[in-house]
Tab-separated table of C-alpha atoms in Angstrom:
chain	number	residue	atom	x	y	z
J	1	MET	CA	15.049	-4.360	-22.827
J	2	ASP	CA	16.081	-6.226	-25.970
J	3	ARG	CA	14.310	-9.512	-26.532
J	4	ALA	CA	14.206	-11.865	-29.459
J	5	ARG	CA	10.612	-12.251	-30.532
J	6	GLY	CA	10.261	-15.934	-31.288
J	7	ALA	CA	7.125	-17.130	-32.995
J	8	GLY	CA	4.325	-17.719	-30.514
J	9	VAL	CA	0.954	-16.598	-29.260
J	10	ILE	CA	-0.426	-14.479	-26.460
J	11	GLU	CA	-1.334	-16.975	-23.744
J	12	ALA	CA	-2.505	-14.672	-20.952
J	13	LEU	CA	-4.495	-11.471	-20.537
J	14	ILE	CA	-4.149	-9.699	-17.189
J	15	PHE	CA	-6.306	-6.746	-16.179
J	16	ASP	CA	-5.919	-4.154	-13.483
J	17	PHE	CA	-9.235	-3.625	-11.686
J	18	ASP	CA	-9.881	-0.125	-10.312
J	19	GLY	CA	-10.333	2.339	-13.140
J	20	LEU	CA	-9.818	-0.326	-15.783
J	21	ILE	CA	-12.597	-2.888	-15.421
J	22	LEU	CA	-14.791	-0.618	-13.309
J	23	ASP	CA	-14.212	3.100	-12.901
J	24	THR	CA	-14.065	3.297	-9.123
J	25	GLU	CA	-11.476	6.077	-9.290
J	26	THR	CA	-13.596	8.879	-10.715
J	27	PRO	CA	-16.329	8.391	-8.075
J	28	GLU	CA	-13.767	8.413	-5.264
J	29	LEU	CA	-12.124	11.557	-6.600
J	30	THR	CA	-15.538	13.211	-7.043
J	31	ALA	CA	-16.550	12.364	-3.474
J	32	TRP	CA	-13.358	13.819	-2.044
J	33	GLN	CA	-13.504	16.912	-4.245
J	34	GLU	CA	-17.030	17.539	-2.976
J	35	ALA	CA	-15.771	17.174	0.601
J	36	PHE	CA	-12.909	19.623	-0.045
J	37	ALA	CA	-15.311	22.088	-1.662
J	38	GLY	CA	-17.465	21.941	1.469
J	39	PHE	CA	-14.527	23.447	3.371
J	40	GLY	CA	-13.793	25.991	0.641
J	41	CYS	CA	-10.759	24.003	-0.463
J	42	ASN	CA	-9.607	22.341	-3.662
J	43	LEU	CA	-8.326	18.858	-4.504
J	44	PRO	CA	-6.642	19.018	-7.944
J	45	ILE	CA	-7.062	15.999	-10.172
J	46	ASP	CA	-3.283	15.833	-10.711
J	47	THR	CA	-2.688	15.463	-6.974
J	48	TRP	CA	-5.103	12.563	-6.836
J	49	ALA	CA	-4.003	10.937	-10.095
J	50	ASP	CA	-0.423	10.544	-8.902
J	51	CYS	CA	-1.527	7.966	-6.307
J	52	VAL	CA	-3.586	5.881	-8.754
J	53	GLY	CA	-2.201	2.364	-9.065
J	54	ARG	CA	-0.506	2.488	-5.681
J	55	PRO	CA	-1.761	0.693	-2.556
J	56	PRO	CA	-4.454	2.479	-0.494
J	57	GLY	CA	-2.876	4.951	1.901
J	58	SER	CA	-0.295	6.291	-0.551
J	59	PHE	CA	-2.077	9.644	-0.302
J	60	ASP	CA	-4.149	10.784	2.690
J	61	PRO	CA	-6.788	13.337	1.640
J	62	CYS	CA	-7.634	14.045	5.288
J	63	LEU	CA	-4.082	15.215	5.948
J	64	GLU	CA	-4.170	17.348	2.806
J	65	LEU	CA	-7.486	18.884	3.829
J	66	GLU	CA	-6.134	19.623	7.310
J	67	ARG	CA	-3.107	21.249	5.701
J	68	GLN	CA	-5.319	23.480	3.575
J	69	THR	CA	-7.732	24.411	6.364
J	70	GLY	CA	-5.063	24.724	9.031
J	71	ARG	CA	-7.089	22.811	11.612
J	72	ARG	CA	-7.769	19.315	12.875
J	73	LEU	CA	-10.776	17.496	11.486
J	74	ASP	CA	-12.956	14.629	12.610
J	75	ARG	CA	-11.256	12.231	10.226
J	76	GLU	CA	-13.395	9.218	11.076
J	77	SER	CA	-16.633	11.065	10.409
J	78	LEU	CA	-15.280	12.674	7.248
J	79	ARG	CA	-14.046	9.370	5.831
J	80	ALA	CA	-17.405	7.740	6.570
J	81	GLU	CA	-19.290	10.504	4.743
J	82	VAL	CA	-16.977	10.361	1.734
J	83	ARG	CA	-17.067	6.562	1.668
J	84	ALA	CA	-20.871	6.550	1.600
J	85	ARG	CA	-20.940	9.127	-1.199
J	86	CYS	CA	-18.276	7.224	-3.139
J	87	HIS	CA	-20.151	3.925	-2.887
J	88	SER	CA	-23.374	5.552	-4.074
J	89	LEU	CA	-21.537	6.869	-7.144
J	90	ILE	CA	-19.791	3.551	-7.843
J	91	ASP	CA	-23.164	1.780	-7.752
J	92	ARG	CA	-24.083	3.766	-10.868
J	93	GLU	CA	-20.979	2.639	-12.772
J	94	VAL	CA	-20.950	-0.172	-15.323
J	95	ILE	CA	-18.150	-2.270	-16.786
J	96	ARG	CA	-15.895	-0.033	-18.872
J	97	PRO	CA	-16.345	-0.211	-22.662
J	98	GLY	CA	-14.584	-3.036	-24.460
J	99	VAL	CA	-13.676	-5.042	-21.348
J	100	VAL	CA	-16.144	-7.872	-21.926
J	101	ASP	CA	-15.261	-8.028	-25.631
J	102	TRP	CA	-11.575	-8.430	-24.779
J	103	LEU	CA	-12.366	-11.117	-22.216
J	104	ASP	CA	-14.547	-12.990	-24.704
J	105	GLU	CA	-11.915	-12.847	-27.448
J	106	ALA	CA	-9.060	-13.836	-25.145
J	107	GLU	CA	-11.043	-16.721	-23.716
J	108	ALA	CA	-11.994	-17.913	-27.200
J	109	ALA	CA	-8.318	-17.804	-28.148
J	110	GLY	CA	-7.430	-20.004	-25.171
J	111	ALA	CA	-5.674	-17.269	-23.185
J	112	ALA	CA	-5.705	-17.473	-19.390
J	113	LEU	CA	-7.367	-14.534	-17.620
J	114	ALA	CA	-6.231	-12.823	-14.418
J	115	VAL	CA	-6.554	-9.635	-12.399
J	116	VAL	CA	-3.703	-7.808	-10.675
J	117	SER	CA	-4.800	-5.089	-8.255
J	118	SER	CA	-3.350	-3.000	-5.438
J	119	SER	CA	-6.725	-3.167	-3.691
J	120	PRO	CA	-7.686	-5.976	-1.254
J	121	HIS	CA	-9.667	-9.077	-2.191
J	122	SER	CA	-12.597	-7.845	-0.106
J	123	TRP	CA	-12.978	-4.962	-2.560
J	124	VAL	CA	-11.993	-6.549	-5.870
J	125	ASP	CA	-13.744	-9.902	-5.466
J	126	ARG	CA	-16.980	-8.305	-4.272
J	127	HIS	CA	-17.193	-5.979	-7.243
J	128	LEU	CA	-16.203	-8.663	-9.752
J	129	GLU	CA	-18.919	-10.905	-8.367
J	130	LYS	CA	-21.467	-8.101	-8.602
J	131	LEU	CA	-20.444	-7.568	-12.231
J	132	ASN	CA	-20.737	-11.323	-12.929
J	133	LEU	CA	-17.044	-11.435	-13.835
J	134	LEU	CA	-15.498	-13.183	-10.831
J	135	ASP	CA	-15.659	-16.698	-12.276
J	136	ARG	CA	-14.041	-15.616	-15.513
J	137	PHE	CA	-10.617	-15.071	-13.946
J	138	GLU	CA	-8.301	-17.974	-13.249
J	139	GLN	CA	-6.184	-15.916	-10.851
J	140	ILE	CA	-6.752	-12.720	-8.860
J	141	VAL	CA	-3.662	-11.166	-7.270
J	142	CYS	CA	-4.473	-8.472	-4.709
J	143	ARG	CA	-2.706	-6.343	-2.140
J	144	GLU	CA	-2.495	-9.035	0.541
J	145	ASP	CA	-1.061	-11.625	-1.861
J	146	VAL	CA	2.325	-9.947	-2.385
J	147	GLU	CA	4.873	-8.169	-0.195
J	148	ARG	CA	5.549	-5.383	-2.690
J	149	HIS	CA	3.074	-3.496	-4.833
J	150	LYS	CA	2.884	-1.518	-8.072
J	151	PRO	CA	5.041	-0.015	-9.511
J	152	ASP	CA	7.177	-2.947	-8.286
J	153	PRO	CA	7.071	-5.856	-10.792
J	154	LEU	CA	6.262	-8.474	-8.116
J	155	PRO	CA	2.430	-8.442	-8.559
J	156	TYR	CA	2.693	-9.238	-12.251
J	157	GLN	CA	5.502	-11.723	-11.728
J	158	ASN	CA	3.277	-13.477	-9.217
J	159	ALA	CA	0.345	-13.520	-11.643
J	160	VAL	CA	2.185	-15.038	-14.594
J	161	GLU	CA	3.784	-17.638	-12.336
J	162	ARG	CA	0.372	-18.620	-10.994
J	163	LEU	CA	-0.951	-18.889	-14.534
J	164	GLY	CA	2.024	-20.968	-15.632
J	165	ARG	CA	2.772	-18.581	-18.498
J	166	GLU	CA	5.808	-16.618	-19.660
J	167	PRO	CA	5.757	-12.796	-19.433
J	168	LEU	CA	6.603	-12.513	-23.149
J	169	ASN	CA	3.350	-14.325	-23.917
J	170	ALA	CA	1.163	-12.149	-21.682
J	171	ILE	CA	-0.593	-8.801	-22.092
J	172	ALA	CA	-1.266	-6.499	-19.151
J	173	VAL	CA	-3.980	-3.845	-19.446
J	174	GLU	CA	-3.525	-0.875	-17.116
J	175	ASP	CA	-5.023	2.550	-16.501
J	176	SER	CA	-2.137	4.117	-14.551
J	177	PRO	CA	1.577	4.818	-15.155
J	178	HIS	CA	2.423	2.956	-11.917
J	179	GLY	CA	0.618	-0.104	-13.242
J	180	VAL	CA	2.340	0.166	-16.623
J	181	ARG	CA	5.753	0.340	-14.946
J	182	SER	CA	4.920	-2.719	-12.840
J	183	ALA	CA	3.882	-4.806	-15.847
J	184	LYS	CA	6.755	-3.633	-18.046
J	185	ALA	CA	9.316	-4.362	-15.341
J	186	ALA	CA	7.868	-7.876	-15.098
J	187	GLY	CA	8.373	-8.326	-18.850
J	188	LEU	CA	4.761	-8.232	-20.069
J	189	TRP	CA	3.402	-6.470	-23.116
J	190	THR	CA	1.424	-3.521	-21.811
J	191	VAL	CA	-1.697	-1.762	-23.061
J	192	ALA	CA	-2.507	1.548	-21.355
J	193	VAL	CA	-6.162	2.612	-21.237
J	194	PRO	CA	-6.371	5.858	-19.221
J	195	ASN	CA	-9.610	6.818	-17.511
J	196	HIS	CA	-11.009	10.242	-16.621
J	197	VAL	CA	-8.634	10.569	-13.673
J	198	THR	CA	-5.435	9.333	-15.340
J	199	ARG	CA	-5.842	10.617	-18.891
J	200	THR	CA	-3.587	13.639	-18.287
J	201	LEU	CA	-0.691	11.496	-17.021
J	202	VAL	CA	2.297	10.341	-19.066
J	203	PHE	CA	2.314	6.617	-19.866
J	204	GLU	CA	5.976	6.068	-20.642
J	205	GLY	CA	6.887	2.624	-21.887
J	206	ALA	CA	3.412	1.342	-22.739
J	207	ASP	CA	3.494	-0.794	-25.876
J	208	LEU	CA	0.068	0.465	-26.905
J	209	THR	CA	-2.089	3.313	-25.580
J	210	LEU	CA	-5.833	3.412	-26.271
J	211	ALA	CA	-8.547	5.861	-25.298
J	212	SER	CA	-10.839	2.840	-24.932
J	213	LEU	CA	-10.595	-0.912	-25.406
J	214	CYS	CA	-13.248	-0.431	-28.078
J	215	GLU	CA	-10.570	1.140	-30.298
J	216	ARG	CA	-8.826	-2.183	-30.878
J	217	SER	CA	-9.786	-5.804	-30.497
J	218	PHE	CA	-7.829	-8.196	-28.303
J	219	THR	CA	-6.986	-10.183	-31.421
J	220	SER	CA	-5.567	-7.121	-33.160
J	221	ALA	CA	-3.435	-6.170	-30.165
J	222	ALA	CA	-2.232	-9.728	-29.682
J	223	GLU	CA	-1.196	-9.961	-33.340
J	224	GLN	CA	0.809	-6.766	-32.905
J	225	PHE	CA	2.770	-8.301	-30.045
J	226	VAL	CA	3.120	-11.844	-31.341
J	227	ALA	CA	6.497	-12.548	-32.858
J	228	PRO	CA	6.705	-12.575	-36.625
J	229	LEU	CA	7.942	-15.819	-38.105
J	230	SER	CA	11.071	-14.022	-39.313
J	231	GLY	CA	12.310	-13.844	-35.721
J	232	GLU	CA	12.643	-10.054	-35.893
J	233	ILE	CA	14.393	-8.424	-32.945
J	234	ALA	CA	12.281	-5.908	-31.058
J	235	THR	CA	13.320	-3.349	-28.518
J	236	ARG	CA	11.170	-3.565	-25.416
């Protein structure tokens, strides 16, 4: 979209959660791949990656495993085993590189902080609290807070409205193409930071793509998006 870039500042920084703040996606994929291997089957990373950023249930690995084995499985037992393995792997994860630095810089600059996730509050809030990050976010928009989910723009529209900011003055940081599309459709500047699961996907439309948040500072990214005083016209 074409938008006049008037002089201003970035007033909000909004993070996705899964795979962006904490890599919960690689452990879940690993747990399911191990389960598939136990049946002599394969779960390609591309099959899994396509559902990243969507609400839970967008892809059912039990159905896929039944398709590959050609027989019915004890889904409840299988899910419980995978869930336990996944949680044990997630417990070893730490906050992804650069996240805290970006939060510190944004906060020092007076930007409001928020999270937009397709996961439920019971998942996101618990992990943020465990990471000592929960109190840092002014708003947390999760699956149950909106009627439509990523890649629909509604989650990000909801977040900027709650923060009382304009989309043009907000940066979204995402690890999935679905998340990028959601933020872009809502009018936010978008930084894509792929993780191990999503790094082979195409991030069309992202304003900036980084291998890690350590590659650039929040201040540097914000300056890139802030309107020059000349009132230059940018194509979004």
